[in-house]
mmCIF file of C-alpha atoms in Angstrom:
data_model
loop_
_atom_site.group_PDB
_atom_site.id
_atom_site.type_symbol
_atom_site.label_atom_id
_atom_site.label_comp_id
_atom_site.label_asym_id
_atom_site.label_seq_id
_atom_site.Cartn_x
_atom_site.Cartn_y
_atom_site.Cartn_z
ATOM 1 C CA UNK A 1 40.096 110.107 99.045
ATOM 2 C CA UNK A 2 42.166 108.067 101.885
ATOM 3 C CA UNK A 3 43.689 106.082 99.673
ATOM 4 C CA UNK A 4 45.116 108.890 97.536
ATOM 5 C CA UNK A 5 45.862 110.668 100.546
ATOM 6 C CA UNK A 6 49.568 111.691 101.159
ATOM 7 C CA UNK A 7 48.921 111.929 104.881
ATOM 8 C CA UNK A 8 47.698 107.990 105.069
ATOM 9 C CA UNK A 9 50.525 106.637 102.199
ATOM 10 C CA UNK A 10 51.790 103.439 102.359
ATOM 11 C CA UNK A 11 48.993 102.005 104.809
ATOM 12 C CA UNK A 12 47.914 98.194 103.667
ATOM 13 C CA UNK A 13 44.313 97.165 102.312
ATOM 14 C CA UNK A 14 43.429 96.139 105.789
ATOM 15 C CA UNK A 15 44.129 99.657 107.203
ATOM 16 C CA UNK A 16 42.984 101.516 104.505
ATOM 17 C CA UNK A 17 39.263 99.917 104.945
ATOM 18 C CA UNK A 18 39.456 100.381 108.426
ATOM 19 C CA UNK A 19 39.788 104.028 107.687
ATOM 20 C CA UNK A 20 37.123 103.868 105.256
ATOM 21 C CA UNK A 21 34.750 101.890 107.355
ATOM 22 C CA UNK A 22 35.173 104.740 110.239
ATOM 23 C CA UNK A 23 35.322 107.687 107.850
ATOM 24 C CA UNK A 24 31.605 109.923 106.762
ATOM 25 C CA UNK A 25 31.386 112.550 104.124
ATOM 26 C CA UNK A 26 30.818 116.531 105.092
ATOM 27 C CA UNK A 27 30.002 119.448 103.054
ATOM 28 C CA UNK A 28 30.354 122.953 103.706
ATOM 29 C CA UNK A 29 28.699 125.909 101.911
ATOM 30 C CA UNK A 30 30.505 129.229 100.847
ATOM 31 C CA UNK A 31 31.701 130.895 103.952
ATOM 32 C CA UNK A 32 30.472 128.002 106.553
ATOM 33 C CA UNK A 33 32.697 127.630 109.581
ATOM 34 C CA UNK A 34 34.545 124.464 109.491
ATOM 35 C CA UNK A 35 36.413 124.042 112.616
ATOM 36 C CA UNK A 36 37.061 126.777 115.317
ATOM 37 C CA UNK A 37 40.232 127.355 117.361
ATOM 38 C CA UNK A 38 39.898 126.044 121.061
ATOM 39 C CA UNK A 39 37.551 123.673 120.340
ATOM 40 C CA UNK A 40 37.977 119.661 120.373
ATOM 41 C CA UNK A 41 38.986 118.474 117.293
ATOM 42 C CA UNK A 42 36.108 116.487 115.289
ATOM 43 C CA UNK A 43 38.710 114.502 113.547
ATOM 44 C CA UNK A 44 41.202 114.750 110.165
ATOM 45 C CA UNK A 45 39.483 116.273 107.198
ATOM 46 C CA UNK A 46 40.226 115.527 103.747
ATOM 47 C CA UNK A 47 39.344 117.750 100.840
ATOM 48 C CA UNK A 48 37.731 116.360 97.839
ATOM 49 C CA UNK A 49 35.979 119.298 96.134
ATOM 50 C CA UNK A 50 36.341 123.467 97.301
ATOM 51 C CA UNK A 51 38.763 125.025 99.113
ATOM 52 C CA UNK A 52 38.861 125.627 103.017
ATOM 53 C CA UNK A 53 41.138 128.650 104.927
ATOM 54 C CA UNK A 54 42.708 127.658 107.720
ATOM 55 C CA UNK A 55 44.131 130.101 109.994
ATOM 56 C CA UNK A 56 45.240 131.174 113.063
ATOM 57 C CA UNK A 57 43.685 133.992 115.652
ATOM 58 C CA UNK A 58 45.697 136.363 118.261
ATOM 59 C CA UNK A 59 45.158 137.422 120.977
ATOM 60 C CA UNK A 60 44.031 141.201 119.150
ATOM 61 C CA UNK A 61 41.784 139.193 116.831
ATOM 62 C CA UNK A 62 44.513 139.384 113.956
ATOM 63 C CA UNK A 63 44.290 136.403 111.867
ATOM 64 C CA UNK A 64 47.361 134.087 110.290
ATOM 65 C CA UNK A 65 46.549 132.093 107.246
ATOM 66 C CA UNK A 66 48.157 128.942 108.308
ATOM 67 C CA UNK A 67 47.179 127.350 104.793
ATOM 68 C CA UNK A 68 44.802 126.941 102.211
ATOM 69 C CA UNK A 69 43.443 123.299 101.747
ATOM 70 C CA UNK A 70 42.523 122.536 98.259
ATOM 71 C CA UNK A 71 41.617 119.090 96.336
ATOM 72 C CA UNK A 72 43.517 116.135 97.692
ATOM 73 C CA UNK A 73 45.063 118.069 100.828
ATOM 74 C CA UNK A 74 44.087 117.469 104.474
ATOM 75 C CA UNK A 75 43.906 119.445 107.635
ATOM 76 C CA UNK A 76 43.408 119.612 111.194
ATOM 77 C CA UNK A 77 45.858 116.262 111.353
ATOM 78 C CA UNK A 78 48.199 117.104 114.303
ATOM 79 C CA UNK A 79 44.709 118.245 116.647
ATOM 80 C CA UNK A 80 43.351 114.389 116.013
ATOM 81 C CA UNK A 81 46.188 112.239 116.293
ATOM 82 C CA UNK A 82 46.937 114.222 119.587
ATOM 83 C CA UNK A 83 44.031 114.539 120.980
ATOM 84 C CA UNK A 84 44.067 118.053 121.842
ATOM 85 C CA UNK A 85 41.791 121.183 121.585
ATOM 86 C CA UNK A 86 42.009 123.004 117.977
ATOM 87 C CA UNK A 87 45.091 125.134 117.285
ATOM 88 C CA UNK A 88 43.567 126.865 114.469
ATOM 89 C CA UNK A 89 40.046 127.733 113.146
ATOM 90 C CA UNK A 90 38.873 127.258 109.349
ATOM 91 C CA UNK A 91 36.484 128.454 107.126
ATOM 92 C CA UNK A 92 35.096 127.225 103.588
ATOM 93 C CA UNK A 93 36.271 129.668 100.411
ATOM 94 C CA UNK A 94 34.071 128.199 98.187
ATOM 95 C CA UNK A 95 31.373 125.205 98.464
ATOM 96 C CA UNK A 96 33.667 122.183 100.106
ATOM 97 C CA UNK A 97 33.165 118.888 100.216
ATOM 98 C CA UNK A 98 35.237 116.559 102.427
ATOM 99 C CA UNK A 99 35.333 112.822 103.966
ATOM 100 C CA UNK A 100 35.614 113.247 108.102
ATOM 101 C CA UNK A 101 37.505 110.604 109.876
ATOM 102 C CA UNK A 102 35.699 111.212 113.217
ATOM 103 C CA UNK A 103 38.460 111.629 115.916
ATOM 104 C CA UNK A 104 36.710 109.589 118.723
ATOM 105 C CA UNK A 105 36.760 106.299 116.049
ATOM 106 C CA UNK A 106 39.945 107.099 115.128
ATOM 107 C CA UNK A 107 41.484 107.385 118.970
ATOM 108 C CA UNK A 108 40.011 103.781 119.161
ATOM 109 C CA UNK A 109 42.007 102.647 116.258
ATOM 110 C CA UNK A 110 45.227 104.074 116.893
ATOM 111 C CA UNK A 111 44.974 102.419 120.549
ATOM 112 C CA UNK A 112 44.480 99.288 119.479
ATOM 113 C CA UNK A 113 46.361 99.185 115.909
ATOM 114 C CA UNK A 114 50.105 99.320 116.509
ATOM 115 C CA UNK A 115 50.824 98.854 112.887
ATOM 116 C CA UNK A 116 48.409 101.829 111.796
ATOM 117 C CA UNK A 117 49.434 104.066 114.795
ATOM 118 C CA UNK A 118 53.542 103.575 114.056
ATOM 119 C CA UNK A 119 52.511 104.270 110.061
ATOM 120 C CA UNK A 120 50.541 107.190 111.374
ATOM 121 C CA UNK A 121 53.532 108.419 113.099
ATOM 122 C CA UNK A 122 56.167 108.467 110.321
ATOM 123 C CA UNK A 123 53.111 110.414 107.905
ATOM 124 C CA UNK A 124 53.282 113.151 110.590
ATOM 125 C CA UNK A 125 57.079 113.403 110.071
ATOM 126 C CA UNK A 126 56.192 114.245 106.972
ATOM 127 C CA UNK A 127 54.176 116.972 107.969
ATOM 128 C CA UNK A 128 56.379 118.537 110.829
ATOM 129 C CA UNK A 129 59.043 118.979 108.109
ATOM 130 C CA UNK A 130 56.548 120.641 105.967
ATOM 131 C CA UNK A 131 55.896 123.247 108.948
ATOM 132 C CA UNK A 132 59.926 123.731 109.530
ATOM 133 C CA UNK A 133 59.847 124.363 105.710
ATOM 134 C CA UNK A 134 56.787 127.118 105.798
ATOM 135 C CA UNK A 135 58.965 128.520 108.807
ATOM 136 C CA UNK A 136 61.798 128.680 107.141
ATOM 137 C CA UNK A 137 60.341 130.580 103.874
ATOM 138 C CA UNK A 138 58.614 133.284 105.772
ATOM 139 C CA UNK A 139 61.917 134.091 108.453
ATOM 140 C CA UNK A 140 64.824 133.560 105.609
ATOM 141 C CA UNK A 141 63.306 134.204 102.387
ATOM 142 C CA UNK A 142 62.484 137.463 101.205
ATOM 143 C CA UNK A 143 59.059 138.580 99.302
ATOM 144 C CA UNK A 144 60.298 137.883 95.778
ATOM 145 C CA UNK A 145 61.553 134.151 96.280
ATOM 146 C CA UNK A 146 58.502 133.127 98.628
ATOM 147 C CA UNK A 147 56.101 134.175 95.965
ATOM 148 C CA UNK A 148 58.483 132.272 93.578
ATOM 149 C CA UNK A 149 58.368 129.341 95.411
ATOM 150 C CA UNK A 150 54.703 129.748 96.122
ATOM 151 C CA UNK A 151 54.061 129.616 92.389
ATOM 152 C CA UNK A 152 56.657 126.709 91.979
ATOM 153 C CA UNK A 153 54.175 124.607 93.843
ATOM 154 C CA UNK A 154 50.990 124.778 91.912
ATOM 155 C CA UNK A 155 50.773 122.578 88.878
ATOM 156 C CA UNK A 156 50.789 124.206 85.523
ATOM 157 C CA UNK A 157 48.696 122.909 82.802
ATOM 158 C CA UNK A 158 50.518 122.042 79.092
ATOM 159 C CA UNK A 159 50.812 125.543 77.898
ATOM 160 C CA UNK A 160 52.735 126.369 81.426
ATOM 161 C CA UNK A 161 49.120 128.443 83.185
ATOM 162 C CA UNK A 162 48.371 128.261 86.594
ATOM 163 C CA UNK A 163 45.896 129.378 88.441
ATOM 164 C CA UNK A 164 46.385 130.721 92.325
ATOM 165 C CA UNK A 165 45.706 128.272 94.867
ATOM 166 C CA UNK A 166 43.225 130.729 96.692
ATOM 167 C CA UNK A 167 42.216 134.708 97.173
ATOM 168 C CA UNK A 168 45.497 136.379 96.646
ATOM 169 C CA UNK A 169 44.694 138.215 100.676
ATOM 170 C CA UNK A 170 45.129 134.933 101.659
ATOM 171 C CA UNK A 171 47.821 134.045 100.058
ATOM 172 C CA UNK A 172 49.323 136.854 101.273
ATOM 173 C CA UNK A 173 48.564 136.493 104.951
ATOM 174 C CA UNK A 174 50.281 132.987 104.423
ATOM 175 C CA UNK A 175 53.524 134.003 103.089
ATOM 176 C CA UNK A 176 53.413 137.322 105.929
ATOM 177 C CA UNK A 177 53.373 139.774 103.391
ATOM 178 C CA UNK A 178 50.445 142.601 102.480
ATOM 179 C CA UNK A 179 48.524 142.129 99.495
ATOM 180 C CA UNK A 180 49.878 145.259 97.945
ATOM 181 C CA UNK A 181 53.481 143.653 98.058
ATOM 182 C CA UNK A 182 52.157 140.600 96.524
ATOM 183 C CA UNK A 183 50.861 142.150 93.940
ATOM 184 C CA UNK A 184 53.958 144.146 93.708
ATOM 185 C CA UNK A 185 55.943 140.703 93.458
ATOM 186 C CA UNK A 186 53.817 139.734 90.370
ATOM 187 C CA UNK A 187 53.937 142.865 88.313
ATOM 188 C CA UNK A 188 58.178 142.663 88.677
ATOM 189 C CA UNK A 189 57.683 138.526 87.878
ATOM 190 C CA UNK A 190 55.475 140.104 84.686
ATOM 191 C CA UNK A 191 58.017 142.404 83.948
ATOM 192 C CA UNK A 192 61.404 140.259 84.180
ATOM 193 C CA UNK A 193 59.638 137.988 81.441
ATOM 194 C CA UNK A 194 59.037 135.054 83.822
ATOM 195 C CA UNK A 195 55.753 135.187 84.509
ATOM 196 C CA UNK A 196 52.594 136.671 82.188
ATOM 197 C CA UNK A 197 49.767 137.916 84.411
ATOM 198 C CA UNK A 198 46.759 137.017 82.638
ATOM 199 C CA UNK A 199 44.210 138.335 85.147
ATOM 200 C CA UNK A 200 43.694 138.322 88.474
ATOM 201 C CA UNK A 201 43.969 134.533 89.612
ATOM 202 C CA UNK A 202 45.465 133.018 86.463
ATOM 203 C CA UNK A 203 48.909 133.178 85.873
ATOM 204 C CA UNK A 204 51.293 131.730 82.580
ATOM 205 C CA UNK A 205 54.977 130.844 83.860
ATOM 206 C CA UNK A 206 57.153 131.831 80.505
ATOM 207 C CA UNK A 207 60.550 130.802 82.340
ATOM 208 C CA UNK A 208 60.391 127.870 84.685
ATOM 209 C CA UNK A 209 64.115 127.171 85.244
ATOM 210 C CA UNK A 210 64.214 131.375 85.959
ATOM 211 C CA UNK A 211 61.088 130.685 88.368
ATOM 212 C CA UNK A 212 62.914 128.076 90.133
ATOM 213 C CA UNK A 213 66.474 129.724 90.736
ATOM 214 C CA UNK A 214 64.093 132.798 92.155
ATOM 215 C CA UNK A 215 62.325 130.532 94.740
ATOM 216 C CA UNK A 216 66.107 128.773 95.440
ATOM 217 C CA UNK A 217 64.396 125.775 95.599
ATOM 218 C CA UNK A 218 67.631 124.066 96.021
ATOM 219 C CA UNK A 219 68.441 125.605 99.123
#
């Protein structure tokens, strides 16, 4: 799971065993609280199996889905490499395993590994132009290219279906839009020819390229 981690690319055998050697596995049940917003970070989670909701509370008790962490994805990142309290709170969708890397053994790395600590670094960059990029499609981008782009993301299988990365409430929280206009997105995908809506999670993309120019991904 480290290894194949985007978050911890490019890291040498050394430093990917000292990872390893510091890191314990976790599972969560349906519905088990993960993490929870204002709280000290426990470290950087990595999903293996399940999917986790991660997601942001106001001060009214509204709730932002930040994102939804599937297979191969990580979370709570920026919390353990700065050592602060939890910006966000998360919650399993579905049964979840993960590998922790505890944030108190991982402090104690990153103050005495240079190497792994300026690697760690440049990863992050990564990350903070993924957040300028989420920004970005929910200010600029109306309802019809973020759900384009949304559905650009997830892999297809050979005969071009996809199935949604997570409840489509969430994934409407995420992209600041209500579920009915999600919904509403889909059914004018369905009816342009690009998409077919097989049923409610599992989607066929009959027009890629027209997908594509929707979402602007060029922009």
């Amino acid at each position: 799971m480290i290894r194949a981690s985007d978050l911890f690319g490019g890291l040498d055998d050394q430093q990917y065993a000292t990872l390893e050697s510091i890191s314990v596995p976790v599972e969560f049940a349906q519905g088990q609280q993960v993490m929870t917003q204002g709280h000290m970070c426990p470290g950087i989670y990595l999903v293996d199996k399940g999917l986790v909701r991660v997601f942001r509370v106001g001060l009214r008790g509204q709730q932002h889905v930040l994102h939804l962490c599937g297979p191969g994805q990580s979370f709570a990142e920026v919390a353990a490499f700065g050592n602060f309290a939890l910006p966000a709170s998360a919650t399993a969708v579905q049964r979840t395993h993960c590998v922790l890397i505890p944030n108190d053994a991982l402090q104690r790395e990153l103050a005495s590994n240079h190497e792994l600590c300026r690697k760690m670094l440049s990863s992050m960059s990564l990350w903070v132009r993924h957040f300028v990029q989420m920004l970005d499609d929910i200010v600029l981008r109306d309802a019809m290219e973020r759900v384009a782009r949304l559905l650009c993301d997830v892999p297809c299988d050979s005969e071009g279906r996809l199935k949604l990365p997570g409840p489509k409430k969430d994934l409407a929280n995420h992209l600041n839009l209500t579920s009915e206009t999600f919904s509403r997105v889909l059914r004018r995908l369905n009816e342009q020819g690009v998409v077919d809506v097989d049923s409610d999670r599992t989607i066929r993309v009959l027009d890629s390229e027209r997908l594509a120019t929707i979402g602007d991904l060029a922009r």
